[in-house]
Amino acid sequence: METDQNRWLEIGTIVAPKGLRGELKVLSSTDFPERFKNPGKRWLKSPQNASLEPIELISGKPVAGKNIYIVRLQGIENRNQAENLRGHKLLILDETPPKLSE
């Protein structure tokens, strides 16, 4: 796994579970909403250590009027699993920056 810290971009912090089926509230730290809407590989960084764990983003949607997204992550099926991720950072590998609209 790539460990160069400059290659990783933090896109948000998991702040709370949402509902009973494992959805998560994520406070966004990115200006690119597609980082939460487009399914694919993301990484979790624990608040206790610096290790990164790969995880698959299934879906994401914005909360109107807030800088919060509701996301589903593969393998997170219930509220207890979601609660265990509170405080984790969600990251992407900075391979190519998203295209800016004109």
XYZ file of N, CA and C in Angstrom:
306
model
N 0.841 -1.190 0.000
C 0.000 0.000 0.000
C 0.881 1.247 0.000
N 0.452 2.242 -0.692
C 1.151 3.531 -0.760
C 1.131 4.182 0.625
N 2.295 4.572 1.134
C 2.347 5.172 2.461
C 2.800 6.623 2.448
N 3.112 7.163 1.283
C 3.527 8.559 1.183
C 2.361 9.470 1.572
N 2.510 10.175 2.695
C 1.415 10.995 3.227
C 0.927 12.048 2.240
N 1.792 12.516 1.340
C 1.391 13.542 0.388
C 0.442 13.009 -0.672
N 0.324 11.712 -0.793
C -0.539 11.112 -1.810
C -1.985 10.993 -1.333
N -2.237 11.161 -0.042
C -3.568 10.950 0.523
C -4.288 12.275 0.735
N -5.555 12.301 0.361
C -6.398 13.479 0.591
C -7.544 13.100 1.516
N -7.668 13.830 2.612
C -8.799 13.618 3.503
C -10.029 14.265 2.865
N -11.106 13.487 2.740
C -12.324 14.045 2.149
C -13.436 14.245 3.174
N -13.277 13.685 4.373
C -14.300 13.882 5.386
C -14.018 13.118 6.657
N -14.840 13.422 7.677
C -14.750 12.761 8.974
C -16.105 12.159 9.302
N -16.110 10.898 9.692
C -17.349 10.238 10.098
C -17.735 10.797 11.458
N -18.910 11.428 11.523
C -19.311 12.097 12.761
C -20.385 11.342 13.533
N -21.158 10.463 12.852
C -22.232 9.757 13.556
C -22.846 8.687 12.668
N -23.469 7.669 13.305
C -24.279 6.746 12.519
C -25.575 7.433 12.114
N -26.231 6.918 11.086
C -27.522 7.440 10.638
C -28.458 6.255 10.490
N -29.472 6.195 11.317
C -30.424 5.089 11.230
C -29.860 3.792 11.784
N -30.523 2.689 11.417
C -30.182 1.377 11.986
C -29.471 0.459 11.011
N -29.331 0.856 9.749
C -28.804 -0.044 8.721
C -27.351 0.234 8.343
N -26.614 0.956 9.163
C -25.192 1.140 8.922
C -24.808 2.362 8.109
N -25.787 3.229 7.810
C -25.418 4.459 7.101
C -24.644 5.372 8.045
N -23.814 6.234 7.450
C -22.933 7.103 8.224
C -23.104 8.556 7.812
N -23.022 9.453 8.793
C -22.967 10.888 8.509
C -21.498 11.273 8.429
N -21.136 11.918 7.318
C -19.747 12.329 7.106
C -19.708 13.835 6.918
N -18.896 14.509 7.737
C -18.661 15.944 7.591
C -17.613 16.114 6.494
N -18.011 16.758 5.407
C -17.151 16.890 4.240
C -16.018 17.889 4.471
N -14.842 17.554 3.937
C -13.723 18.497 3.933
C -13.200 18.660 2.505
N -14.089 18.442 1.530
C -13.725 18.577 0.120
C -14.752 19.437 -0.609
N -14.325 20.078 -1.674
C -15.234 20.870 -2.508
C -15.758 20.065 -3.685
N -15.474 18.765 -3.716
C -15.853 17.932 -4.846
C -16.848 16.862 -4.395
N -18.161 17.113 -4.577
C -19.179 16.180 -4.089
C -19.092 14.790 -4.709
N -18.505 14.684 -5.903
C -18.402 13.361 -6.537
C -17.552 12.405 -5.713
N -16.738 12.918 -4.813
C -15.919 12.049 -3.961
C -16.779 11.252 -2.982
N -18.027 11.699 -2.774
C -18.964 10.949 -1.939
C -20.034 10.257 -2.769
N -20.298 10.763 -3.962
C -21.382 10.230 -4.787
C -20.943 9.073 -5.673
N -19.698 9.085 -6.149
C -19.217 8.044 -7.057
C -18.722 6.843 -6.264
N -19.334 5.669 -6.474
C -18.877 4.469 -5.759
C -17.423 4.149 -6.101
N -16.766 3.443 -5.196
C -15.391 3.028 -5.448
C -14.583 2.957 -4.173
N -13.295 2.724 -4.339
C -12.400 2.513 -3.207
C -12.101 3.822 -2.477
N -12.215 3.766 -1.166
C -11.812 4.838 -0.265
C -10.981 4.178 0.830
N -10.422 4.970 1.721
C -9.644 4.426 2.837
C -10.112 5.062 4.129
N -10.095 4.253 5.195
C -10.432 4.723 6.537
C -9.157 4.884 7.340
N -9.075 5.998 8.066
C -7.947 6.235 8.973
C -8.514 6.357 10.378
N -8.061 5.486 11.243
C -8.531 5.449 12.623
C -7.978 6.631 13.419
N -8.771 7.176 14.358
C -8.230 8.248 15.215
C -7.147 7.745 16.174
N -7.067 6.429 16.402
C -6.082 5.868 17.331
C -4.713 5.629 16.702
N -4.676 5.395 15.384
C -3.377 5.143 14.755
C -3.400 5.643 13.325
N -2.249 5.586 12.691
C -2.118 6.170 11.352
C -2.334 5.164 10.231
N -2.659 3.908 10.568
C -2.820 2.911 9.515
C -4.089 3.178 8.711
N -4.032 2.833 7.437
C -5.161 3.042 6.532
C -5.766 1.697 6.167
N -7.094 1.660 6.140
C -7.814 0.434 5.796
C -8.677 0.696 4.569
N -8.510 -0.097 3.500
C -9.340 0.119 2.312
C -10.791 -0.257 2.585
N -11.705 0.486 1.993
C -13.138 0.205 2.121
C -13.819 0.689 0.858
N -14.919 0.074 0.518
C -15.638 0.391 -0.715
C -16.813 1.313 -0.390
N -16.860 2.474 -1.064
C -18.013 3.368 -0.957
C -19.096 2.828 -1.886
N -20.268 2.546 -1.334
C -21.381 2.018 -2.123
C -22.209 3.172 -2.686
N -22.545 4.129 -1.810
C -23.362 5.266 -2.246
C -23.201 6.424 -1.280
N -23.592 7.605 -1.736
C -23.549 8.793 -0.901
C -24.506 9.837 -1.431
N -25.076 10.604 -0.513
C -25.972 11.689 -0.907
C -25.804 12.847 0.061
N -25.930 14.082 -0.449
C -25.762 15.248 0.428
C -26.994 15.481 1.291
N -26.781 16.101 2.440
C -27.875 16.581 3.287
C -28.068 18.047 2.917
N -29.266 18.403 2.486
C -29.545 19.756 2.003
C -29.196 20.816 3.045
N -28.450 21.835 2.598
C -28.130 22.971 3.459
C -27.029 22.726 4.470
N -26.401 21.562 4.431
C -25.324 21.258 5.386
C -24.128 20.713 4.629
N -23.000 20.698 5.294
C -21.768 20.161 4.710
C -21.612 18.689 5.113
N -22.739 17.963 5.067
C -22.806 16.571 5.528
C -23.276 15.684 4.375
N -22.699 14.488 4.298
C -23.152 13.474 3.352
C -23.560 12.238 4.131
N -24.580 11.549 3.640
C -24.970 10.255 4.186
C -24.387 9.212 3.243
N -23.527 8.343 3.767
C -22.848 7.360 2.921
C -23.090 5.943 3.424
N -22.969 5.006 2.470
C -22.991 3.581 2.778
C -21.639 3.013 2.391
N -21.050 2.256 3.312
C -19.766 1.611 3.073
C -19.948 0.098 3.111
N -19.248 -0.595 2.228
C -19.358 -2.048 2.160
C -18.953 -2.676 3.488
N -19.767 -3.612 3.955
C -19.464 -4.329 5.193
C -19.997 -3.659 6.445
N -20.518 -2.442 6.320
C -21.100 -1.750 7.477
C -22.617 -1.928 7.362
N -23.152 -2.864 8.170
C -24.540 -3.310 7.995
C -25.482 -2.838 9.095
N -24.945 -2.388 10.232
C -25.836 -2.021 11.342
C -25.279 -0.821 12.111
N -26.091 -0.315 13.012
C -25.738 0.888 13.765
C -24.482 0.686 14.628
N -24.318 -0.493 15.215
C -23.143 -0.743 16.064
C -21.852 -0.654 15.257
N -21.840 -1.246 14.061
C -20.647 -1.156 13.203
C -20.398 0.301 12.822
N -21.474 1.023 12.504
C -21.341 2.436 12.136
C -20.806 3.254 13.314
N -21.293 2.992 14.505
C -20.853 3.715 15.701
C -19.354 3.527 15.932
N -18.841 2.329 15.624
C -17.411 2.048 15.802
C -16.529 2.877 14.881
N -17.110 3.455 13.834
C -16.331 4.262 12.886
C -16.378 5.759 13.194
N -17.094 6.142 14.242
C -17.153 7.562 14.621
C -15.738 8.092 14.841
N -15.443 9.247 14.219
C -14.124 9.861 14.367
C -13.105 9.435 13.315
N -13.417 8.379 12.558
C -12.507 7.947 11.493
C -12.515 8.976 10.365
N -11.386 9.106 9.710
C -11.260 9.972 8.532
C -11.473 9.115 7.287
N -12.099 9.715 6.289
C -12.286 9.072 4.995
C -11.312 9.732 4.033
N -10.499 8.918 3.338
C -9.469 9.447 2.454
C -9.575 8.845 1.060
N -8.960 9.546 0.107
C -8.779 9.025 -1.243
C -7.305 9.137 -1.585
N -6.896 8.334 -2.542
C -5.535 8.417 -3.066
C -5.526 9.513 -4.123
N -4.656 10.475 -3.972
C -4.603 11.634 -4.876
C -3.831 11.272 -6.130
N -4.527 10.620 -7.084
C -3.877 10.246 -8.332
C -4.030 11.361 -9.363
N -5.256 11.800 -9.571
C -5.503 12.922 -10.471
C -6.602 13.779 -9.857
N -6.409 15.071 -9.806
C -7.440 15.929 -9.229
C -8.692 15.935 -10.101
N -9.875 16.114 -9.486
C -11.112 16.186 -10.265
C -11.085 17.392 -11.204
N -11.785 17.282 -12.295
C -11.848 18.392 -13.254
C -12.776 19.476 -12.725
N -12.328 20.713 -12.835
C -13.138 21.864 -12.422
C -14.075 22.267 -13.554
N -15.299 22.616 -13.193
C -16.206 23.106 -14.220
C -15.837 24.560 -14.566
N -16.185 24.969 -15.771
C -15.779 26.303 -16.208
C -16.618 27.393 -15.595
